[in-house]
JSON list of C-alpha atoms in Angstrom, two decimals:
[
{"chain": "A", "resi": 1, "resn": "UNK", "atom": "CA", "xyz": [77.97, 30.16, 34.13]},
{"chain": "A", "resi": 2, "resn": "UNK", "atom": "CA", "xyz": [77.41, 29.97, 37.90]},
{"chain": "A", "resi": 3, "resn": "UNK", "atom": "CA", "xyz": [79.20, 32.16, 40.46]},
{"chain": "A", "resi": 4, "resn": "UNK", "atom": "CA", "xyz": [79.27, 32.59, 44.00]},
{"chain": "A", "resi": 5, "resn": "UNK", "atom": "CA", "xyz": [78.10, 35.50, 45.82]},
{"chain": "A", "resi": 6, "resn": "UNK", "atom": "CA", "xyz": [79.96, 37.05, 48.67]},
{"chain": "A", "resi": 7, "resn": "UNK", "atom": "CA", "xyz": [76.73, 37.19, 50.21]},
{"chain": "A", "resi": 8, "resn": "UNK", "atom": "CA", "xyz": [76.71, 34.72, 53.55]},
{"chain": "A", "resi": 9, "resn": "UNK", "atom": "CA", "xyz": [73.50, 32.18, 52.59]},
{"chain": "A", "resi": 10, "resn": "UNK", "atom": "CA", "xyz": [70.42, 33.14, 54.05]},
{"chain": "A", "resi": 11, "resn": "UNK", "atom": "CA", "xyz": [68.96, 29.34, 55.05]},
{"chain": "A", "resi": 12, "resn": "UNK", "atom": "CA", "xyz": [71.15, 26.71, 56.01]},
{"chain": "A", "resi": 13, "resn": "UNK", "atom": "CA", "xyz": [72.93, 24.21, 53.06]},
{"chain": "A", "resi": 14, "resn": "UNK", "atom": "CA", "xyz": [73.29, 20.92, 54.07]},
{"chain": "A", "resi": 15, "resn": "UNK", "atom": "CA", "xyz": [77.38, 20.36, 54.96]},
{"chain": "A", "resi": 16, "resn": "UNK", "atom": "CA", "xyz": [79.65, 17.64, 55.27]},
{"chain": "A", "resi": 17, "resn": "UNK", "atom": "CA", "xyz": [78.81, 16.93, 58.88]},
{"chain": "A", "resi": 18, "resn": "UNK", "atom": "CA", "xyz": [75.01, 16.06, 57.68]},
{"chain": "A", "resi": 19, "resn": "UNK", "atom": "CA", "xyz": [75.93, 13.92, 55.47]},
{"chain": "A", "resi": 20, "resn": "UNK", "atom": "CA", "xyz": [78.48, 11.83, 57.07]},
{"chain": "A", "resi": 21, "resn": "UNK", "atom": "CA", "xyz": [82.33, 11.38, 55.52]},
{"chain": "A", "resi": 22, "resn": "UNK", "atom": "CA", "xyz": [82.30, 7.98, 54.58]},
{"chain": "A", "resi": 23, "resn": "UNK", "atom": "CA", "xyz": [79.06, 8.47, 52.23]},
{"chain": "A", "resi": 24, "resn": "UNK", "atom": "CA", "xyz": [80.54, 11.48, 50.11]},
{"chain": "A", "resi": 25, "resn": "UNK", "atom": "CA", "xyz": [84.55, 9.84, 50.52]},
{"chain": "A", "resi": 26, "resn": "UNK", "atom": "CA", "xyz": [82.54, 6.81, 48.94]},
{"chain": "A", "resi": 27, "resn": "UNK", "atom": "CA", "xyz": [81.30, 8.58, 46.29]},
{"chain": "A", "resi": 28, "resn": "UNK", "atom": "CA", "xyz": [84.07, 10.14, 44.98]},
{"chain": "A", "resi": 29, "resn": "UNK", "atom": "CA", "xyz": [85.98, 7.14, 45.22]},
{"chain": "A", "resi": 30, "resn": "UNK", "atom": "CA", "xyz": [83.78, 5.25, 42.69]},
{"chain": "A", "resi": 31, "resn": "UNK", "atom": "CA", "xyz": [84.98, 8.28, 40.46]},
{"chain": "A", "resi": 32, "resn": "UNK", "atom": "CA", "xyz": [88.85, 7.81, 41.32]},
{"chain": "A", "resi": 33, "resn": "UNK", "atom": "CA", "xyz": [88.98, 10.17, 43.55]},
{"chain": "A", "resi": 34, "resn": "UNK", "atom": "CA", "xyz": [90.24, 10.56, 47.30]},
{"chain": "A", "resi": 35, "resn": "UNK", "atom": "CA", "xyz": [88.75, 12.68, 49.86]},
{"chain": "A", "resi": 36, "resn": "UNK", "atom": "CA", "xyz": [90.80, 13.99, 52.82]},
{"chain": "A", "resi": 37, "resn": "UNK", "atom": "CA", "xyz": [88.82, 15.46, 55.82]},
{"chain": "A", "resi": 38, "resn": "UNK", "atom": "CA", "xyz": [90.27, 18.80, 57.49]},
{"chain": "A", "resi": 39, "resn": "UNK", "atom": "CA", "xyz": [90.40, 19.31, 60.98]},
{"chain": "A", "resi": 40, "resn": "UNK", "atom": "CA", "xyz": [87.95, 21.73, 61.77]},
{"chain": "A", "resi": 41, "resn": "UNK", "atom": "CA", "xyz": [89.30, 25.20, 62.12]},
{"chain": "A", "resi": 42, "resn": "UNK", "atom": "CA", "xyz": [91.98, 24.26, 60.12]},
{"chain": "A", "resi": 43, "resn": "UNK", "atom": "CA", "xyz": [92.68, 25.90, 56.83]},
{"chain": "A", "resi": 44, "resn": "UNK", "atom": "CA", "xyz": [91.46, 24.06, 53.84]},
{"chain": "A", "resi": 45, "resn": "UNK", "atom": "CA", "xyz": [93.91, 23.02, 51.38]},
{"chain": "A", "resi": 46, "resn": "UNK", "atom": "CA", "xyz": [93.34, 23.59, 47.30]},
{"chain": "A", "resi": 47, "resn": "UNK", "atom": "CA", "xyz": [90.68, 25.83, 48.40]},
{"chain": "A", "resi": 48, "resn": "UNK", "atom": "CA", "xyz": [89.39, 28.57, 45.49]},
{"chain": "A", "resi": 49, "resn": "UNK", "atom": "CA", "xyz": [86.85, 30.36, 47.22]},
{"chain": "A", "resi": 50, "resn": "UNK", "atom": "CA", "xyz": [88.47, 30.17, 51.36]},
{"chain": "A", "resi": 51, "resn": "UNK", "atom": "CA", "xyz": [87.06, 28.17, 54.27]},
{"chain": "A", "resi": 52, "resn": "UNK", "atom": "CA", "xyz": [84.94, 26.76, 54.27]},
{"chain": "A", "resi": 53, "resn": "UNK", "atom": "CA", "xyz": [84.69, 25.97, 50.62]},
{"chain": "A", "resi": 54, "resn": "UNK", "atom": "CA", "xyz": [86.06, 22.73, 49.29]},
{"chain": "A", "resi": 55, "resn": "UNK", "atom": "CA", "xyz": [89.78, 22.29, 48.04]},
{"chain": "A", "resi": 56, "resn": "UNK", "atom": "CA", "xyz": [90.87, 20.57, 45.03]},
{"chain": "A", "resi": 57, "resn": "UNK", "atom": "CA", "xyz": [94.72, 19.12, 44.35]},
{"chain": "A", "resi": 58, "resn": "UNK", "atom": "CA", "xyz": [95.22, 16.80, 41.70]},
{"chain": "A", "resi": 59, "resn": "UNK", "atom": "CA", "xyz": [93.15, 14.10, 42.59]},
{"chain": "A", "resi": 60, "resn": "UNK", "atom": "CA", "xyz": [92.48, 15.29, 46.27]},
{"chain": "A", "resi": 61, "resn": "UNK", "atom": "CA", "xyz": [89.02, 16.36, 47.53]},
{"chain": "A", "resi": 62, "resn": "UNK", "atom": "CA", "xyz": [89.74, 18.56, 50.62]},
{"chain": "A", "resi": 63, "resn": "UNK", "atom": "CA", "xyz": [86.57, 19.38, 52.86]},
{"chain": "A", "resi": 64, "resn": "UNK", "atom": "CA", "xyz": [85.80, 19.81, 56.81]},
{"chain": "A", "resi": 65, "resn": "UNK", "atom": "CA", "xyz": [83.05, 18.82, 58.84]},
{"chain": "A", "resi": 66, "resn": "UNK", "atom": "CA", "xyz": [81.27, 22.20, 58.13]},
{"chain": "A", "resi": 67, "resn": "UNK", "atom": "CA", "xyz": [82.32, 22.66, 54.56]},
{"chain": "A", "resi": 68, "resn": "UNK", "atom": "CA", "xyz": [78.92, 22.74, 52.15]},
{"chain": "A", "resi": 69, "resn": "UNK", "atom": "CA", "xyz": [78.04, 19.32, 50.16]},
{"chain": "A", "resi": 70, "resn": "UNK", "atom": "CA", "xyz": [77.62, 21.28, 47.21]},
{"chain": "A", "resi": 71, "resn": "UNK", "atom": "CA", "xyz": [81.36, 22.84, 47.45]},
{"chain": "A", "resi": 72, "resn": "UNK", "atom": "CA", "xyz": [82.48, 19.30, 47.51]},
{"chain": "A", "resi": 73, "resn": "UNK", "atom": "CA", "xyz": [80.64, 18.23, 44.68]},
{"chain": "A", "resi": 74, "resn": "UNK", "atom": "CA", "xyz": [81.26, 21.28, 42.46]},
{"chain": "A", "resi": 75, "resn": "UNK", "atom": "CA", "xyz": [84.59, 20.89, 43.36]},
{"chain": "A", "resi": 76, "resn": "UNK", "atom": "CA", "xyz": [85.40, 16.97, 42.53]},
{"chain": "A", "resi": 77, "resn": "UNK", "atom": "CA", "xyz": [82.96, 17.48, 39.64]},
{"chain": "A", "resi": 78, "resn": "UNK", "atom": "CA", "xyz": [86.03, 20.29, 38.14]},
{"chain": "A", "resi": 79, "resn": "UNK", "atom": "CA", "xyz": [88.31, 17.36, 38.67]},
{"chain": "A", "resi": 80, "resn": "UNK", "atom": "CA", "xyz": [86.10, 14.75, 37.47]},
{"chain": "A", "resi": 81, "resn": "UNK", "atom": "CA", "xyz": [85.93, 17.19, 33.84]},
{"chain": "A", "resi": 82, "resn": "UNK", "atom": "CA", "xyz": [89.22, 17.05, 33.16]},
{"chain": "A", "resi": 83, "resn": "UNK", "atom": "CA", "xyz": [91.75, 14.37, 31.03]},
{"chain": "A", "resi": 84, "resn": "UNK", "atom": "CA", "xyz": [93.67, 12.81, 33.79]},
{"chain": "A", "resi": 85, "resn": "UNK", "atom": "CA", "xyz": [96.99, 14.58, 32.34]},
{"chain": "A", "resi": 86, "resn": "UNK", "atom": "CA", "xyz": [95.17, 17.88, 33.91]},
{"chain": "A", "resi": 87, "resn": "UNK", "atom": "CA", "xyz": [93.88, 16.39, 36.69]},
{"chain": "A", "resi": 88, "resn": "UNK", "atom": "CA", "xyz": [97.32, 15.67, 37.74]},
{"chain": "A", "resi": 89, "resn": "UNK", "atom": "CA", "xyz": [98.49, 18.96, 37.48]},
{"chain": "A", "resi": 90, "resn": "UNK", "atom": "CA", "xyz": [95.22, 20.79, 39.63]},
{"chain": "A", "resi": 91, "resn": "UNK", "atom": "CA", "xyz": [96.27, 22.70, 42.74]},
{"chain": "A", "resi": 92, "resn": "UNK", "atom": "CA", "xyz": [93.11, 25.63, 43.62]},
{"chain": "A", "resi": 93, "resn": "UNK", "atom": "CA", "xyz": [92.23, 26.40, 40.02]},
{"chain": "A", "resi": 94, "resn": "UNK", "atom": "CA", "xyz": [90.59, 23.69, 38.17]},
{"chain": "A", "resi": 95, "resn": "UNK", "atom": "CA", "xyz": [88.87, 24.70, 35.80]},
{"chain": "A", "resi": 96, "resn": "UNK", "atom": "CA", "xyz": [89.91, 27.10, 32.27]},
{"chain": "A", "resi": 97, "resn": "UNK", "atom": "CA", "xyz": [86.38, 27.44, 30.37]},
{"chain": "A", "resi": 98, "resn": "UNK", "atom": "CA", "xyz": [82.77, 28.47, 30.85]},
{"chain": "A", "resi": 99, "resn": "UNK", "atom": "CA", "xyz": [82.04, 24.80, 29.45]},
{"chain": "A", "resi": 100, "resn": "UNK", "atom": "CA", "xyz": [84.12, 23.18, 31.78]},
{"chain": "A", "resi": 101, "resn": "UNK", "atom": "CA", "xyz": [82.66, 25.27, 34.34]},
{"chain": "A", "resi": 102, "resn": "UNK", "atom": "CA", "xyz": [78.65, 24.89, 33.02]},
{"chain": "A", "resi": 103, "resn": "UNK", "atom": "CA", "xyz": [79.43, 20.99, 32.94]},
{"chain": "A", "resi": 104, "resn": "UNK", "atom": "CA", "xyz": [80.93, 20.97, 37.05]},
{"chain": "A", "resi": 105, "resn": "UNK", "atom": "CA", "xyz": [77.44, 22.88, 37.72]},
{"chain": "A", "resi": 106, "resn": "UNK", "atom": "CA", "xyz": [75.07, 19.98, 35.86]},
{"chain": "A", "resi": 107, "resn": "UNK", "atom": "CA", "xyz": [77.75, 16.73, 37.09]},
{"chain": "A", "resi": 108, "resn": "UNK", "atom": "CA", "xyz": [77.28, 17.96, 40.21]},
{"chain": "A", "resi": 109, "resn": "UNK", "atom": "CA", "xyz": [73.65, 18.07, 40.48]},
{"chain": "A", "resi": 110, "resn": "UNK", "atom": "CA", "xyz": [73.30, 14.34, 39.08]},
{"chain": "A", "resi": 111, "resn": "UNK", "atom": "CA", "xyz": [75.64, 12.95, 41.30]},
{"chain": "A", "resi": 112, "resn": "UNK", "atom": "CA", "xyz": [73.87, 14.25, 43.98]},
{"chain": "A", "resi": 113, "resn": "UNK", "atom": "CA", "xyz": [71.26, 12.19, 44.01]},
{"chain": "A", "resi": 114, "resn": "UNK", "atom": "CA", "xyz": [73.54, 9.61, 44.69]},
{"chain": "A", "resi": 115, "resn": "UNK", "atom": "CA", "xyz": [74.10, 10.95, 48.15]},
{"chain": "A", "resi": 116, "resn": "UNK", "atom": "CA", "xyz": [71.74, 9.71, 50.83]},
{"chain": "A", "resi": 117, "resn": "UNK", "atom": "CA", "xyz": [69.44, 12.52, 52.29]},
{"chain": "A", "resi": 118, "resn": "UNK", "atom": "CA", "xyz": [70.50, 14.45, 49.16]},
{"chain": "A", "resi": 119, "resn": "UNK", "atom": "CA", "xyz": [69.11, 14.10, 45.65]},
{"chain": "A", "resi": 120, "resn": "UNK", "atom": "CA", "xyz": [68.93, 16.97, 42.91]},
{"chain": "A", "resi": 121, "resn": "UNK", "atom": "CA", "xyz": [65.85, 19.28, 44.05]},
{"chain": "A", "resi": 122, "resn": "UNK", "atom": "CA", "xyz": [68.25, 19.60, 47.93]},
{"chain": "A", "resi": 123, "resn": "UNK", "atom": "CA", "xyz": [71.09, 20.23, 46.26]},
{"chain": "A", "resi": 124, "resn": "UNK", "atom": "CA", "xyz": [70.03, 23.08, 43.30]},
{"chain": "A", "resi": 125, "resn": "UNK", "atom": "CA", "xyz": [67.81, 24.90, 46.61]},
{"chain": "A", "resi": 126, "resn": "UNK", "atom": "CA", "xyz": [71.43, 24.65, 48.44]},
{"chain": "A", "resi": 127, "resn": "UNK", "atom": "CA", "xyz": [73.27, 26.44, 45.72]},
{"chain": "A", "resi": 128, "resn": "UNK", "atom": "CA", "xyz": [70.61, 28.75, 45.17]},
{"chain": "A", "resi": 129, "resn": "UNK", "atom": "CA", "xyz": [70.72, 30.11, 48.85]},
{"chain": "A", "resi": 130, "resn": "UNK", "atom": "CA", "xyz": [74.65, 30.09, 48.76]},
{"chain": "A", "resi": 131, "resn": "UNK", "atom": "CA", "xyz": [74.88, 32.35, 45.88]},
{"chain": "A", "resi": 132, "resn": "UNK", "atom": "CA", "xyz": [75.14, 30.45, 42.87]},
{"chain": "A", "resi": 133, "resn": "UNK", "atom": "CA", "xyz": [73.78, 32.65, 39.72]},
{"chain": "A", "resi": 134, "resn": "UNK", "atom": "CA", "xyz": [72.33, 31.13, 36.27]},
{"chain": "A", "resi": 135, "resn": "UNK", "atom": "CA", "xyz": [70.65, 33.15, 33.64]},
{"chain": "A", "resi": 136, "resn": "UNK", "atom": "CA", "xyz": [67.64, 31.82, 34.19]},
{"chain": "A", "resi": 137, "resn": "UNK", "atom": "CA", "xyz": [67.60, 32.94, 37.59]},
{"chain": "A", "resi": 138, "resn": "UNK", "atom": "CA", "xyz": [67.84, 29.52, 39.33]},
{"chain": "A", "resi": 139, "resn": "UNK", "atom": "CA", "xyz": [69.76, 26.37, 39.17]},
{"chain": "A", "resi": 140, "resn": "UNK", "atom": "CA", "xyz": [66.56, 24.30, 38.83]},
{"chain": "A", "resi": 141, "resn": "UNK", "atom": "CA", "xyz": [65.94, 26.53, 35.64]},
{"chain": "A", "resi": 142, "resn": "UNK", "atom": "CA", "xyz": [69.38, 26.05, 34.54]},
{"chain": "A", "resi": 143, "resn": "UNK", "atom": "CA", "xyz": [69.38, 22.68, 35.05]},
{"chain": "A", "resi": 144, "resn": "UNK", "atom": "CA", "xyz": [65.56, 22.12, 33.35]},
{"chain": "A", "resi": 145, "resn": "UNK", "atom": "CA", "xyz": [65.68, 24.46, 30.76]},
{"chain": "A", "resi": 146, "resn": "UNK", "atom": "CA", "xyz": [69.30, 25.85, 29.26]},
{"chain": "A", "resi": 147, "resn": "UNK", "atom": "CA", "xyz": [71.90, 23.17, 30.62]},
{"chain": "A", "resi": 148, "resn": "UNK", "atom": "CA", "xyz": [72.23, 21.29, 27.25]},
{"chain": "A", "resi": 149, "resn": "UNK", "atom": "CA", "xyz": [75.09, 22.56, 26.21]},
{"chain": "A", "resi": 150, "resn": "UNK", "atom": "CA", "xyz": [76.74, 21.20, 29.75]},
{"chain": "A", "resi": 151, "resn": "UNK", "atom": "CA", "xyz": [75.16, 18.19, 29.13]},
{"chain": "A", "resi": 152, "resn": "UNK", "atom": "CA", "xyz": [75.99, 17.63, 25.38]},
{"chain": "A", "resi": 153, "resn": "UNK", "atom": "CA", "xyz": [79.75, 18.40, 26.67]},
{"chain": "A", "resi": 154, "resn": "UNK", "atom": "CA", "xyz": [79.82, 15.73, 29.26]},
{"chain": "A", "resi": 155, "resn": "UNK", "atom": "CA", "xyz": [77.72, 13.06, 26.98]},
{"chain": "A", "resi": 156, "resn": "UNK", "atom": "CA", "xyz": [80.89, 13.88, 24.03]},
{"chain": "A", "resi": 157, "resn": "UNK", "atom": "CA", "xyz": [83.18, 12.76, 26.95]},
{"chain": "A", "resi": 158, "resn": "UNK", "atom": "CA", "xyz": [81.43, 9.81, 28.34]},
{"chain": "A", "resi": 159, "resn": "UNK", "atom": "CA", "xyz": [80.97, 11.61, 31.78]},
{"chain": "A", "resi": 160, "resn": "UNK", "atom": "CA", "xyz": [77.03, 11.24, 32.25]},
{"chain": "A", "resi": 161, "resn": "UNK", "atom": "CA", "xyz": [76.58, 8.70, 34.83]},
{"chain": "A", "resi": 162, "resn": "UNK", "atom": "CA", "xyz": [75.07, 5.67, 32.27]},
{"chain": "A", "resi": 163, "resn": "UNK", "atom": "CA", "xyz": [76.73, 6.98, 29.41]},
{"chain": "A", "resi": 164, "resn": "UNK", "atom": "CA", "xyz": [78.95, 4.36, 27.66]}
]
């Protein structure tokens, strides 16, 4: 299960400003989801972790400029988990299990690489230097070596991008 540290990252992650809005908003609309962009210095709504994390209501991705791409991802990958009967009722919180957790952490990664400038290897060294913690000492090892439990749990619910 991945956490965050408390620990300000010591390299820069790439945030929402690199990336551009309309490229991630694009992104998670193909998934049925909205994104909403914050004013900067303003507080973040639906957000777990505080500013400048990602916040998550119902269907609602809330980021600003400076909030990290792989915040926004982990976060509309917890809403992306969940039966749209949950989904609906998501205000902060959005996740109950390890599983649903572990699957966020691995949806998150492949979707990156559907974000120009992004890709998989960018995003696991970006939640590596924010804090993120795996067993194996690394996303990238996570992801490579003991993730098949989060991916069998998103292939039984039709959630890996390709999967039928």
């Amino acid at each position: 299960m991945a956490s965050r540290s408390e620990a300000a990252p010591p390299v820069p992650v790439l945030r929402l400003a690199d990336l551009g809005f309309e490229a991630a908003a694009a992104l998670l609309r193909r998934h049925g989801l909205v994104l909403h962009l914050v004013a900067d210095g303003a507080p973040i709504p639906g957000s777990y972790w505080g500013e400048p994390e990602a916040g998550v209501i119902a269907s609602q991705v809330h980021a600003r400029a400076d909030t990290p791409l792989h915040s926004l991802l982990h976060e509309a990958c917890h809403l992306l988990v969940l039966p749209p009967e949950r989904r609906a009722l998501v205000h902060t919180d959005a996740t109950d299990s390890v599983a649903e957790e572990d699957a966020a952490c691995y949806l998150q990664i492949l979707l990156a690489d559907a974000l120009p400038g992004v890709g998989r290897a960018r995003l696991m060294a970006d939640m590596d230097a924010w804090g993120y913690s795996f067993r194996l000492g690394s996303a990238r090892a996570w992801f490579e070596r003991d993730a098949e439990d989060a991916r069998l749990w998103l292939q039984q619910r039709g959630l890996l991008p390709g999967a039928a």
